[in-house]
JSON list of C-alpha atoms in Angstrom, two decimals:
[
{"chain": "A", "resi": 1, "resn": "UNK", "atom": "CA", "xyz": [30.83, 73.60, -2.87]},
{"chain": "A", "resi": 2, "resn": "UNK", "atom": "CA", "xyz": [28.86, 76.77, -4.75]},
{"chain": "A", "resi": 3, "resn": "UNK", "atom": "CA", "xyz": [25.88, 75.90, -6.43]},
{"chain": "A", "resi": 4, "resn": "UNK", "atom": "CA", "xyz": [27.60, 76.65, -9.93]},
{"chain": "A", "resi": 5, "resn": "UNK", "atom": "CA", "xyz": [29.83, 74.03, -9.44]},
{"chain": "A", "resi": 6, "resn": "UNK", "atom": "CA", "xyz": [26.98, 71.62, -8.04]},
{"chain": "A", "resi": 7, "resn": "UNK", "atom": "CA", "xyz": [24.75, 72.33, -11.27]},
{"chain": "A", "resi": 8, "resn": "UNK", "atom": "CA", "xyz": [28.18, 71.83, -13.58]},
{"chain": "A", "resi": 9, "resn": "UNK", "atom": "CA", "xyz": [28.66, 68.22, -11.58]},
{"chain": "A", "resi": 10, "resn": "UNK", "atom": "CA", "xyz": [25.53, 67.03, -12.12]},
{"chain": "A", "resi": 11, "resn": "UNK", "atom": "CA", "xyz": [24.76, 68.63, -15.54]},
{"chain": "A", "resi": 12, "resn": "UNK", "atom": "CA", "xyz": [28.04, 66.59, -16.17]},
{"chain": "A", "resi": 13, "resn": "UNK", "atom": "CA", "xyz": [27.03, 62.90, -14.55]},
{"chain": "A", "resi": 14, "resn": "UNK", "atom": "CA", "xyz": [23.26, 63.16, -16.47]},
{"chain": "A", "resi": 15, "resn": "UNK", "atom": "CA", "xyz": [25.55, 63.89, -19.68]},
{"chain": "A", "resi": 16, "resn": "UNK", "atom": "CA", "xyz": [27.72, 60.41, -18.51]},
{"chain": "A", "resi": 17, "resn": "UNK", "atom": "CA", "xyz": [24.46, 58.76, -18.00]},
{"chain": "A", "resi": 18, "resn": "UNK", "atom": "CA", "xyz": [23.06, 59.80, -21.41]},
{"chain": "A", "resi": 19, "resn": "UNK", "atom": "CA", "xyz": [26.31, 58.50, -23.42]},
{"chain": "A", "resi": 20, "resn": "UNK", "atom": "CA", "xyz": [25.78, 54.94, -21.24]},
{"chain": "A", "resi": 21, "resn": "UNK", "atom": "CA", "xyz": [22.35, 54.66, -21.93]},
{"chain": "A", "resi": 22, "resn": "UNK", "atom": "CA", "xyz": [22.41, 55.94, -25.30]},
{"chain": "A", "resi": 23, "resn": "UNK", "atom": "CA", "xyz": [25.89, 55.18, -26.89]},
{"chain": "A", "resi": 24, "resn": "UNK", "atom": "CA", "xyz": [27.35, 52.38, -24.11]},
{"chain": "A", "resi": 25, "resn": "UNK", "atom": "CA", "xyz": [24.53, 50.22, -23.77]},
{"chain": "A", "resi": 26, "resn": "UNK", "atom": "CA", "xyz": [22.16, 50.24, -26.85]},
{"chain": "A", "resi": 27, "resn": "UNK", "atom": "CA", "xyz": [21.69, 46.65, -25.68]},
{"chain": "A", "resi": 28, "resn": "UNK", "atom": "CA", "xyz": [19.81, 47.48, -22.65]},
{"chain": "A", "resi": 29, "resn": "UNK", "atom": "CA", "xyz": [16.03, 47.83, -23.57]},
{"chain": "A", "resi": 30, "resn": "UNK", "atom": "CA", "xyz": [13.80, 50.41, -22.26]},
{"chain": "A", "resi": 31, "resn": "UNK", "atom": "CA", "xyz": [11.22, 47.72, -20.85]},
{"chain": "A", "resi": 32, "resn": "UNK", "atom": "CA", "xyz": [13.43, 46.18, -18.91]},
{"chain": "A", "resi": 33, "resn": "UNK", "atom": "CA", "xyz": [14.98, 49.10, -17.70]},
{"chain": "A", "resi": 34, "resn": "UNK", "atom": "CA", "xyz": [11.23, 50.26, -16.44]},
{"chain": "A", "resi": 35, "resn": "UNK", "atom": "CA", "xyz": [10.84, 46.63, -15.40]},
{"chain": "A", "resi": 36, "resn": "UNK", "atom": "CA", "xyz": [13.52, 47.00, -13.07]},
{"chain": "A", "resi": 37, "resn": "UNK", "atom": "CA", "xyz": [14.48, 50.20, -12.25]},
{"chain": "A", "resi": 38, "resn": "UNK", "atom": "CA", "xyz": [11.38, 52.36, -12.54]},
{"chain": "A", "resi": 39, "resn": "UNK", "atom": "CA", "xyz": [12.29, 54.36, -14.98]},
{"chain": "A", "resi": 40, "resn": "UNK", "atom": "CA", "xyz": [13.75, 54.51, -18.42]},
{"chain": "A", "resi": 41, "resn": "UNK", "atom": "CA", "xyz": [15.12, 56.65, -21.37]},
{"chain": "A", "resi": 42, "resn": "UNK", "atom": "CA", "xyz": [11.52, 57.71, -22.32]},
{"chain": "A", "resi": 43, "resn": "UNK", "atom": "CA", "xyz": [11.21, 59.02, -18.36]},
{"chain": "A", "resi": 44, "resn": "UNK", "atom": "CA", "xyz": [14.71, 60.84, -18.55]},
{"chain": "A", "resi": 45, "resn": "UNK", "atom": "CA", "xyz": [13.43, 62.75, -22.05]},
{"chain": "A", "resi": 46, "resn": "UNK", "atom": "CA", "xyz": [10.40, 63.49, -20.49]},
{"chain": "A", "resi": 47, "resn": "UNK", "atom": "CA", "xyz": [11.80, 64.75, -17.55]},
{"chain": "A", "resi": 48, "resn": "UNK", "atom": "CA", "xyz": [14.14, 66.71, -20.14]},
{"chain": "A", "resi": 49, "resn": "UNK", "atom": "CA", "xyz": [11.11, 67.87, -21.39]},
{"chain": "A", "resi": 50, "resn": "UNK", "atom": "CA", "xyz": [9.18, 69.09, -18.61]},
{"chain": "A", "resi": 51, "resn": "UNK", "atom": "CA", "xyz": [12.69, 70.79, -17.22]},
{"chain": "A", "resi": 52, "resn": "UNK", "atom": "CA", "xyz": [12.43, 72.67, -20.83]},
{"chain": "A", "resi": 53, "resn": "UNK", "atom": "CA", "xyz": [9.03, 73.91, -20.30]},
{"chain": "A", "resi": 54, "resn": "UNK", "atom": "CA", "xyz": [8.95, 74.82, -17.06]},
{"chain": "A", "resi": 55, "resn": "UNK", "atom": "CA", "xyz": [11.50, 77.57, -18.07]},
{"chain": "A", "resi": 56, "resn": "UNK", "atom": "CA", "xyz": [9.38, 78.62, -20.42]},
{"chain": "A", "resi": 57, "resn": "UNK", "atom": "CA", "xyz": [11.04, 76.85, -23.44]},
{"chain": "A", "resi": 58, "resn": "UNK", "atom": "CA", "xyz": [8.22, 74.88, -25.37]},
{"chain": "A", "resi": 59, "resn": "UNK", "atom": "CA", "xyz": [9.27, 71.31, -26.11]},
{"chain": "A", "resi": 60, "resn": "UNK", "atom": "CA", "xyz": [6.76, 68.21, -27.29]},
{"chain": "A", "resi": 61, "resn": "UNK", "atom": "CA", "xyz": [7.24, 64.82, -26.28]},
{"chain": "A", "resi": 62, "resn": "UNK", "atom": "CA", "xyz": [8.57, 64.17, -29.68]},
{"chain": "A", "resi": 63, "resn": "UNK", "atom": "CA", "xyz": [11.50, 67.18, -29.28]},
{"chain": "A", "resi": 64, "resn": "UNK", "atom": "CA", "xyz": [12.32, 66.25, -25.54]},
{"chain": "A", "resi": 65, "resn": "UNK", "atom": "CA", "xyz": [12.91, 62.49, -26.88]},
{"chain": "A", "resi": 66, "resn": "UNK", "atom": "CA", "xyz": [14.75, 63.80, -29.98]},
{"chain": "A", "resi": 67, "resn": "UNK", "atom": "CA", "xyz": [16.82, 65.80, -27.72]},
{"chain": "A", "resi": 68, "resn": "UNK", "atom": "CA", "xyz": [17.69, 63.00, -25.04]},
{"chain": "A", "resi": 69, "resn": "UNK", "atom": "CA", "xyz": [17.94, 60.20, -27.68]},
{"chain": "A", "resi": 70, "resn": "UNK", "atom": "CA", "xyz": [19.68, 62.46, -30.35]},
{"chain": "A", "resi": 71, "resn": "UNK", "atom": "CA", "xyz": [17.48, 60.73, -32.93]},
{"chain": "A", "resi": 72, "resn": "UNK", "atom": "CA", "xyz": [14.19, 59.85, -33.85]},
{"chain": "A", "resi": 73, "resn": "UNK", "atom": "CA", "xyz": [12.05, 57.84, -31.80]},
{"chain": "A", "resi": 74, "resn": "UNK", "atom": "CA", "xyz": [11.16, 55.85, -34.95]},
{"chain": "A", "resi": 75, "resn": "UNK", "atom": "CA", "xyz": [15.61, 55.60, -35.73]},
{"chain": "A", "resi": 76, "resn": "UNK", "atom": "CA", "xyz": [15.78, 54.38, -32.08]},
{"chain": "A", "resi": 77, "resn": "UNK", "atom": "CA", "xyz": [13.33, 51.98, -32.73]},
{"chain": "A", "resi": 78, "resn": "UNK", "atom": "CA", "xyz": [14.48, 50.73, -35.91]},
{"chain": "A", "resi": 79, "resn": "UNK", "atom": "CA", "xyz": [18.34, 50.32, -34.85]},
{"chain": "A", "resi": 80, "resn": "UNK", "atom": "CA", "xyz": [17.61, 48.98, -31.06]},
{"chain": "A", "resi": 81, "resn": "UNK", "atom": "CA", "xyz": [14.41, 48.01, -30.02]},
{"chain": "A", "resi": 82, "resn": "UNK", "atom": "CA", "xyz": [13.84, 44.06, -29.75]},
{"chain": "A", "resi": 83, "resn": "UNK", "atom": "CA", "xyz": [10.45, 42.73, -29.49]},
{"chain": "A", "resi": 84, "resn": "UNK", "atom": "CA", "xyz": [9.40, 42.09, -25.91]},
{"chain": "A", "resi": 85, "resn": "UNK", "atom": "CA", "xyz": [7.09, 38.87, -24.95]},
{"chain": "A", "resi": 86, "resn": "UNK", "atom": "CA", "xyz": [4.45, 38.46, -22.94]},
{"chain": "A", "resi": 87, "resn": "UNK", "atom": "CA", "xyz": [5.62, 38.46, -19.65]},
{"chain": "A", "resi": 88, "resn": "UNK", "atom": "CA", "xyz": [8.03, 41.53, -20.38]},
{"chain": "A", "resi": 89, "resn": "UNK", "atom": "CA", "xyz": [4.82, 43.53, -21.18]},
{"chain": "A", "resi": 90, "resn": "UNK", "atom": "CA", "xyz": [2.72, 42.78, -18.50]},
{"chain": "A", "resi": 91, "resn": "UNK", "atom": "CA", "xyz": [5.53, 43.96, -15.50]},
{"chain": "A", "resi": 92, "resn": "UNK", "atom": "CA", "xyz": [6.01, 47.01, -17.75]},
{"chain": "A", "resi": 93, "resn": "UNK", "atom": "CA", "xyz": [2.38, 47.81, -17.22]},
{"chain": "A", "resi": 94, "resn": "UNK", "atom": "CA", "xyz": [2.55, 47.81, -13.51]},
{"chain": "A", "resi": 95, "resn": "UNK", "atom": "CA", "xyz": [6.47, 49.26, -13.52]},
{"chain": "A", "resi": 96, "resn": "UNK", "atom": "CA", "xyz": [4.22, 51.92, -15.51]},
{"chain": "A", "resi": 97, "resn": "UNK", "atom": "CA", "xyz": [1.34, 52.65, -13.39]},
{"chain": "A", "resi": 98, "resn": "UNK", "atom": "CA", "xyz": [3.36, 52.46, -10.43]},
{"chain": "A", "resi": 99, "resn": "UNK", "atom": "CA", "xyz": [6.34, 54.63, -11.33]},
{"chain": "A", "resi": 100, "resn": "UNK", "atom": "CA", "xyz": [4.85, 57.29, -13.87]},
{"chain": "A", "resi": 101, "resn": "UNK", "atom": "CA", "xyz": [1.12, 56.44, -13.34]},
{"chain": "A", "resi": 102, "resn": "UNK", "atom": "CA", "xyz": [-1.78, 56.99, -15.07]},
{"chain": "A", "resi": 103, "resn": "UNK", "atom": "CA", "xyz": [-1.14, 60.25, -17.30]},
{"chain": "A", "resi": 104, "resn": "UNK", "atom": "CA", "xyz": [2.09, 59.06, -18.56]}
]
């Protein structure tokens, strides 16, 4: 395979994963996504992010999650974030510190 067509696969399956994550499965929340997986949608727009400026394109947090989540942070929020308890919390913050570590 050429490496055109390996950057059009995968630029295609991130796309798939964004729609799942972002249209499919509203349902799924972030913290438990961290909680279990390691990562989340906040990690994939970051990563966005740092992709962006590492060409040279400049990109804040707020832009590279506006970009991934094709809204707000503060929309997302509003239309899909649940409250998480205690114990959701607490994993997060070693998920967290294990997975993305201290800078964040």
């Amino acid at each position: 395979m050429d490496d055109q067509t390996r950057i059009e696969l995968e630029a295609a399956a991130f796309r798939r994963l964004r729609q799942h994550l972002m249209q499919d499965r509203t349902d799924v929340q972030n913290i438990d996504m961290m909680n279990l997986a390691g990562f989340c949608r906040n990690c994939l727009s970051r990563w966005y992010q740092e992709a962006a400026n590492e060409r040279g394109i400049e990109m804040s947090k707020d832009e590279g999650r506006e970009a991934f989540y094709g809204m707000t942070m503060d929309d997302w929020k509003a239309n899909y974030q649940t409250d998480a308890g205690a114990d959701k919390q607490d994993a997060f913050k070693k998920a967290f510190a294990e997975n993305v570590g201290p800078k964040g």
